[in-house]
Coordinates of C-alpha atoms in Angstrom, one line a residue:
M271 CA 65.0 8.1 149.5
L272 CA 67.0 6.8 152.5
R273 CA 70.3 5.3 151.6
L274 CA 70.9 1.8 152.9
T275 CA 74.5 2.5 153.6
L276 CA 75.0 -0.7 155.6
A277 CA 73.8 -3.1 152.9
A278 CA 77.1 -4.8 152.5
S279 CA 77.6 -5.5 156.2
L280 CA 74.0 -6.6 156.5
F281 CA 74.5 -9.1 153.7
G282 CA 77.7 -10.3 155.3
C283 CA 75.7 -11.0 158.5
A284 CA 73.0 -12.6 156.5
I285 CA 75.3 -15.0 154.7
G286 CA 77.3 -15.7 157.8
M287 CA 74.6 -16.7 159.9
A288 CA 46.7 3.3 179.8
Q289 CA 47.5 2.1 182.3
D290 CA 43.8 2.7 182.9
N291 CA 42.6 2.2 186.4
P292 CA 38.9 1.6 185.9
N293 CA 38.1 2.7 189.4
A294 CA 40.1 6.0 189.3
G295 CA 38.0 9.0 189.8
G296 CA 35.1 7.0 191.1
G297 CA 34.6 5.0 187.8
G298 CA 31.0 4.7 186.9
T299 CA 29.8 4.5 190.5
Q300 CA 28.6 8.1 190.7
P301 CA 24.9 8.8 190.3
G302 CA 23.6 10.9 187.6
G303 CA 23.9 11.0 183.8
Q304 CA 26.5 12.5 181.5
Q305 CA 25.6 16.0 182.5
G306 CA 26.3 15.3 186.2
T307 CA 22.8 15.3 187.6
S308 CA 23.7 14.2 191.1
T309 CA 21.8 16.1 193.7
N310 CA 25.1 16.7 195.5
P311 CA 27.9 17.2 193.0
Q312 CA 30.4 17.8 195.8
S313 CA 29.6 14.5 197.4
S314 CA 30.3 12.8 194.1
M315 CA 33.6 14.5 194.0
D316 CA 34.3 13.5 197.6
R317 CA 33.7 9.9 196.7
A318 CA 36.0 10.2 193.7
M319 CA 38.7 11.7 196.0
G320 CA 38.1 9.0 198.5
T321 CA 38.8 6.3 195.8
L322 CA 42.1 8.0 194.9
F323 CA 43.2 9.0 198.4
P324 CA 41.8 6.5 201.0
G325 CA 41.6 8.1 204.4
G326 CA 40.7 11.5 203.0
P327 CA 42.0 13.9 200.3
R328 CA 45.6 14.8 200.4
A329 CA 46.8 18.4 200.9
G330 CA 47.6 20.0 197.6
A331 CA 45.3 17.8 195.5
L332 CA 43.8 19.2 192.3
S333 CA 40.4 18.3 190.9
G334 CA 38.4 19.4 187.9
R335 CA 36.5 18.2 184.9
V336 CA 37.1 17.5 181.2
L337 CA 34.2 18.3 178.9
I338 CA 33.6 18.3 175.2
S339 CA 33.0 21.9 174.0
D340 CA 29.3 21.2 173.7
G341 CA 29.2 20.7 177.4
G342 CA 28.9 16.9 177.6
A343 CA 31.5 14.5 179.2
P344 CA 33.7 12.5 176.8
A345 CA 32.3 9.1 175.8
E346 CA 35.8 7.6 176.6
R347 CA 38.0 8.4 179.5
A348 CA 40.5 11.1 178.8
R349 CA 44.1 11.3 180.2
V350 CA 44.9 14.4 182.2
Q351 CA 48.5 15.5 181.6
R352 CA 50.8 17.8 183.4
V353 CA 53.1 19.7 181.0
C354 CA 56.2 21.4 182.4
G355 CA 58.7 22.5 179.7
T356 CA 59.4 19.5 177.5
S357 CA 58.2 17.0 180.2
V358 CA 54.8 15.5 179.8
V359 CA 53.5 13.3 182.7
Q360 CA 50.3 11.4 182.6
E361 CA 48.6 12.3 185.9
A362 CA 45.1 10.9 185.9
F363 CA 42.1 9.6 184.0
T364 CA 38.7 11.1 184.0
D365 CA 35.7 9.2 185.3
S366 CA 32.4 8.6 183.4
Q367 CA 31.3 12.2 184.1
G368 CA 34.6 13.7 183.0
R369 CA 35.8 14.4 186.6
F370 CA 39.4 13.9 187.7
S371 CA 41.4 14.3 190.8
L372 CA 45.2 14.2 191.0
F373 CA 48.0 15.0 193.4
P374 CA 50.8 16.4 191.1
G375 CA 54.1 14.7 191.6
A376 CA 52.8 11.8 193.7
S377 CA 55.2 8.9 193.4
T378 CA 52.5 6.4 194.1
G379 CA 48.7 6.2 193.8
A380 CA 46.2 4.9 191.3
N381 CA 46.1 8.2 189.5
L382 CA 49.7 8.2 188.3
D383 CA 50.6 6.8 184.9
A384 CA 54.1 8.0 184.5
S385 CA 55.1 4.9 182.6
T386 CA 53.5 6.4 179.5
K387 CA 55.6 9.5 179.5
E388 CA 57.0 9.7 176.0
T389 CA 59.0 13.0 175.9
P390 CA 62.3 13.9 177.4
R391 CA 62.6 15.1 181.0
G392 CA 62.5 18.8 181.3
T393 CA 64.1 21.2 183.7
N394 CA 60.7 22.1 185.3
G395 CA 59.4 18.6 185.8
S396 CA 60.3 14.9 186.0
A397 CA 58.7 11.6 185.9
G398 CA 56.9 11.1 189.2
G399 CA 57.5 14.7 190.2
G400 CA 60.9 14.1 191.8
N401 CA 60.8 14.0 195.5
S402 CA 57.4 15.7 195.9
G403 CA 55.4 12.7 196.8
G404 CA 54.8 13.6 200.5
R405 CA 52.0 15.6 202.0
G406 CA 52.3 19.4 201.8
G407 CA 55.7 21.0 201.7
G408 CA 57.1 23.3 199.1
S409 CA 58.6 20.7 196.7
S410 CA 55.4 19.9 194.9
E411 CA 54.4 23.5 194.7
A412 CA 57.7 24.4 193.1
N413 CA 57.3 21.6 190.5
L414 CA 54.0 23.2 189.4
W415 CA 55.6 26.6 188.6
G416 CA 55.0 27.4 184.9
C417 CA 53.2 24.1 184.4
E418 CA 49.9 23.5 182.6
L419 CA 47.2 20.8 182.7
R420 CA 45.7 19.5 179.5
A421 CA 43.5 16.5 178.5
S422 CA 44.4 14.0 175.8
L423 CA 41.8 12.1 173.8
Q424 CA 42.3 11.0 170.2
G425 CA 40.2 13.1 167.8
Y426 CA 40.1 16.2 170.1
R427 CA 42.1 19.3 170.7
S428 CA 42.5 20.2 174.3
E429 CA 42.6 23.6 175.8
T430 CA 45.3 24.1 178.4
M431 CA 45.0 25.4 181.9
A432 CA 47.9 27.0 183.8
I433 CA 48.4 25.6 187.3
N434 CA 48.7 28.5 189.6
T435 CA 50.7 27.9 192.8
R436 CA 48.3 27.2 195.6
H437 CA 48.3 26.7 199.3
Q438 CA 49.2 23.1 199.9
E439 CA 46.6 22.7 202.7
D440 CA 43.8 23.3 200.2
V441 CA 42.1 20.8 197.9
S442 CA 41.8 23.0 194.8
D443 CA 39.3 23.0 192.0
V444 CA 41.1 23.9 188.8
G445 CA 37.9 24.2 186.8
T446 CA 37.1 22.7 183.4
I447 CA 39.3 21.7 180.5
F448 CA 37.4 21.8 177.3
L449 CA 38.0 19.4 174.3
H450 CA 37.3 20.5 170.7
S451 CA 36.6 17.9 168.1
L452 CA 39.0 17.4 165.2
S453 CA 38.9 15.2 162.1
R454 CA 41.3 12.2 162.5
S455 CA 43.7 13.5 159.9
Q456 CA 43.7 17.0 161.4
G457 CA 44.5 15.7 164.8
L458 CA 47.6 13.7 163.7
T459 CA 49.0 15.5 160.8
M460 CA 48.2 19.1 161.8
S461 CA 48.8 20.6 165.2
A462 CA 45.8 21.8 167.1
T463 CA 47.8 24.3 169.0
A464 CA 48.2 26.5 165.9
G465 CA 44.7 27.8 166.4
L466 CA 45.4 28.8 169.9
A467 CA 48.5 30.9 169.1
P468 CA 48.2 34.7 169.3
K469 CA 47.8 36.6 166.0
E470 CA 51.3 38.0 166.2
A471 CA 52.7 34.5 166.6
Q472 CA 50.7 33.2 163.7
R473 CA 51.9 36.1 161.5
A474 CA 55.5 35.3 162.4
Y475 CA 54.9 31.6 161.6
E476 CA 53.3 32.5 158.2
K477 CA 56.3 34.8 157.4
G478 CA 58.6 31.9 158.2
L479 CA 56.7 29.6 155.8
E480 CA 57.0 32.3 153.1
A481 CA 60.8 32.6 153.8
V482 CA 61.1 28.8 153.4
R483 CA 59.3 29.1 150.0
R484 CA 61.8 31.8 149.0
T485 CA 64.8 29.7 150.2
Q486 CA 65.7 32.2 152.9
P487 CA 66.7 30.0 155.8
D488 CA 68.1 32.8 158.0
V489 CA 64.9 34.7 157.8
A490 CA 62.8 31.6 158.3
Q491 CA 64.7 30.6 161.4
A492 CA 64.3 34.1 162.9
D493 CA 60.5 34.1 162.1
F494 CA 59.9 30.6 163.6
S495 CA 62.0 31.5 166.7
R496 CA 59.9 34.6 167.1
A497 CA 56.7 32.6 166.8
V498 CA 57.6 30.1 169.5
G499 CA 59.0 33.0 171.7
M500 CA 55.6 34.6 171.6
Y501 CA 53.7 31.3 172.1
V502 CA 55.8 28.5 173.6
R503 CA 53.2 25.8 172.8
F504 CA 53.2 26.5 169.1
A505 CA 53.9 23.0 168.0
A506 CA 53.8 23.6 164.2
A507 CA 56.4 26.5 164.6
W508 CA 58.6 24.2 166.6
L509 CA 58.4 21.6 163.9
E510 CA 59.3 24.1 161.1
L511 CA 62.2 25.5 163.3
G512 CA 63.5 22.0 163.7
K513 CA 63.4 21.4 160.0
I514 CA 65.4 24.6 159.3
L515 CA 68.0 23.6 162.0
E516 CA 68.2 20.1 160.6
Q517 CA 68.8 21.4 157.0
R518 CA 71.6 23.5 158.4
G519 CA 73.3 20.6 160.0
H520 CA 72.4 21.5 163.6
N521 CA 70.9 18.1 164.4
A522 CA 71.0 18.4 168.2
E523 CA 69.2 21.7 168.2
A524 CA 66.7 20.2 165.7
R525 CA 66.0 17.3 168.0
S526 CA 65.3 19.7 170.8
A527 CA 62.9 21.6 168.7
Y528 CA 61.0 18.4 167.7
A529 CA 60.9 17.4 171.3
R530 CA 59.3 20.8 172.1
A531 CA 56.7 20.2 169.4
I532 CA 55.8 16.8 170.8
A533 CA 55.6 18.2 174.3
S534 CA 53.3 21.0 173.1
D535 CA 51.0 18.6 171.2
D536 CA 51.5 14.9 171.5
D537 CA 48.8 14.1 169.0
F538 CA 50.9 15.8 166.3
L539 CA 52.9 13.0 164.7
K540 CA 55.0 14.9 162.2
P541 CA 57.7 15.7 164.7
Y542 CA 58.1 12.0 165.4
E543 CA 58.5 11.4 161.7
R544 CA 61.4 14.0 161.6
L545 CA 63.0 12.3 164.6
Y546 CA 63.0 8.8 163.2
L547 CA 64.4 10.0 159.9
L548 CA 67.2 11.7 161.8
D549 CA 67.7 8.5 163.8
V550 CA 68.2 6.5 160.6
R551 CA 70.8 8.9 159.3
E552 CA 72.6 8.8 162.6
S553 CA 72.3 5.0 162.9
K554 CA 70.3 5.3 166.1
W555 CA 68.4 2.1 165.5
Q556 CA 66.7 1.6 168.9
E557 CA 65.5 5.2 168.9
A558 CA 64.2 4.8 165.3
A559 CA 62.3 1.6 166.3
N560 CA 60.8 3.4 169.3
A561 CA 59.7 6.5 167.4
T562 CA 58.2 4.5 164.4
G563 CA 56.5 2.2 166.8
R564 CA 54.7 5.1 168.5
V565 CA 53.6 6.5 165.1
L566 CA 52.4 3.1 163.8
R567 CA 50.3 2.4 166.9
R568 CA 48.5 5.7 166.3
D569 CA 48.2 6.2 162.5
P570 CA 49.9 3.9 160.1
Y571 CA 47.9 5.0 157.2
E572 CA 49.0 8.6 157.3
F573 CA 52.6 7.6 157.8
P574 CA 53.1 4.4 155.8
G575 CA 56.8 5.1 155.4
A576 CA 57.2 4.4 159.1
Y577 CA 56.8 0.7 158.4
Y578 CA 59.9 0.8 156.2
V579 CA 62.0 2.6 158.8
N580 CA 60.7 0.3 161.5
A581 CA 61.6 -2.8 159.4
L582 CA 65.1 -1.4 158.7
A583 CA 65.7 -0.5 162.4
N584 CA 64.5 -3.9 163.7
L585 CA 66.7 -5.6 161.1
Q586 CA 69.7 -3.7 162.4
L587 CA 68.7 -4.7 166.0
G588 CA 68.3 -8.3 165.1
N589 CA 64.5 -8.4 165.7
L590 CA 63.8 -10.3 162.5
D591 CA 60.2 -11.2 163.2
A592 CA 59.3 -7.6 163.9
A593 CA 61.4 -6.5 160.9
E594 CA 59.6 -8.9 158.5
R595 CA 56.2 -7.9 159.7
S596 CA 56.9 -4.2 159.1
A597 CA 58.6 -4.8 155.7
R598 CA 55.6 -6.8 154.4
E599 CA 53.2 -4.1 155.7
A600 CA 55.3 -1.4 154.1
G601 CA 55.1 -3.3 150.7
R602 CA 51.3 -3.6 151.1
L603 CA 50.7 0.1 152.0
L604 CA 53.4 1.8 149.9
G605 CA 53.2 -0.5 146.9
E606 CA 56.1 -2.2 145.2
T607 CA 55.9 0.3 142.2
D608 CA 55.7 3.5 144.2
D609 CA 58.3 2.6 146.7
P610 CA 60.2 -0.6 146.2
R611 CA 62.5 -0.2 149.3
A612 CA 60.3 -2.7 151.2
S613 CA 61.3 -5.4 148.8
Y614 CA 65.0 -4.5 149.3
V615 CA 64.9 -4.7 153.1
L616 CA 62.7 -7.8 153.0
G617 CA 65.3 -9.4 150.8
L618 CA 68.0 -8.6 153.4
I619 CA 65.8 -10.0 156.2
Q620 CA 65.3 -13.2 154.3
A621 CA 69.0 -13.5 153.6
R622 CA 69.7 -13.1 157.3
R623 CA 67.3 -16.0 157.9
G624 CA 69.1 -18.1 155.4
Q625 CA 66.1 -18.1 153.0
T626 CA 68.2 -17.7 149.9
E627 CA 65.6 -18.3 147.2
Q628 CA 63.1 -16.0 148.8
A629 CA 65.7 -13.3 149.4
A630 CA 66.7 -13.5 145.7
D631 CA 63.1 -13.1 144.6
S632 CA 62.6 -10.1 146.8
L633 CA 65.8 -8.4 145.5
R634 CA 64.8 -9.2 141.9
T635 CA 61.5 -7.4 142.6
F636 CA 63.4 -4.4 143.9
I637 CA 65.8 -4.3 140.9
A638 CA 63.0 -4.8 138.4
S639 CA 61.5 -1.5 139.6
G640 CA 64.6 0.3 138.2
P641 CA 65.3 2.4 141.3
G642 CA 68.8 3.3 140.0
G643 CA 71.6 4.7 142.2
L644 CA 73.8 2.9 144.7
E645 CA 70.9 1.0 146.2
Q646 CA 70.4 -0.8 142.9
K647 CA 74.1 -1.6 142.6
D648 CA 74.2 -3.0 146.1
A649 CA 71.1 -5.1 145.4
E650 CA 72.6 -6.4 142.1
R651 CA 75.8 -7.4 143.9
I652 CA 74.0 -9.1 146.7
L653 CA 71.7 -10.9 144.3
G654 CA 74.7 -12.1 142.3
N655 CA 76.1 -13.7 145.5
L656 CA 72.8 -15.3 146.3
E657 CA 72.4 -16.7 142.8
A658 CA 75.9 -18.2 143.0
R659 CA 75.0 -19.9 146.2
I660 CA 71.8 -21.3 144.7
W661 CA 73.7 -22.5 141.6
N662 CA 76.4 -24.2 143.7
R663 CA 73.8 -25.9 145.9
A664 CA 72.0 -27.2 142.9
A665 CA 75.2 -28.5 141.4
R666 CA 76.1 -30.4 144.6
Q667 CA 72.7 -32.1 144.6
K668 CA 73.2 -33.5 141.1

């Protein structure tokens, strides 16, 4: 249970008071059905390229398709992402037949969606690709070294495709990126990249888990490090490595490992959970609000505790409307009996608003659950002050 260490100061304050371009890639204007039945597939691609790059395709452009593993195009448009180290840049959207065209690193153009980049900038890539937006030249090619393309569509695991350096005067067909269906819970609470790891990396990962069970952190850290060394996109191993580092007090290194897990599989939400728990302990409230917001937009039911952290973070930031919404949702999903903290933070929010009676009721609910510990003592002290105010107000009105 997270300790609300700032309860006293909070009470003092309380009392004192995608991008989706529908025409990108040709939209639905291309002839043919889902299987691409155009009599001239190349002409369809040319029209898609013309939409993205008026006046003709740019040198160095990349094109390809995203298909479901059974061979059909996705029913919804998928994002095509460029992954370089820990940097993930949204480059393009597929059209109705799964086709995409992109110019990596372009600073302008309908295909670029860098505003949705959620992970830290890496050494091998940057939002917008740095200064590589011009035609040709070596800058864009250099930014592709060691990078991969992948697709992102909820409910699916994407294969990755290495971007080989190519002659900038060519318009290159990178081929097909396949998506494999996952159950909803698998896609968000388990990493799809685990199944892509080499057998040796998987064995190292399993040994690391066994070392964790045996309380051997040195061995576990070495095993997880070996696993990600053999397969750098092993998101689950990055997560476990981060947890070991965090337990040993190496929070900066743990954050880096969680960032690598997210960059490897941005549908994997558990690293976000570890990050926002770290944010609370380190009083990084804006970061906690951001991380919990991302999780809650994607899967609030698998991570109901994110509502509580989001409420606490927004309370600290003074965003009382957002804090109250999250606190009430936390109480609904978590239940007052199983986790009464939502009533605690709701009481603090109501006290900040000057809603003395409602705040007192919420704190009584929290105390009645018998949580024990310092939180209960804080709540009892705050409730005592609130009840004194209520009594004094009633006495003055007589």
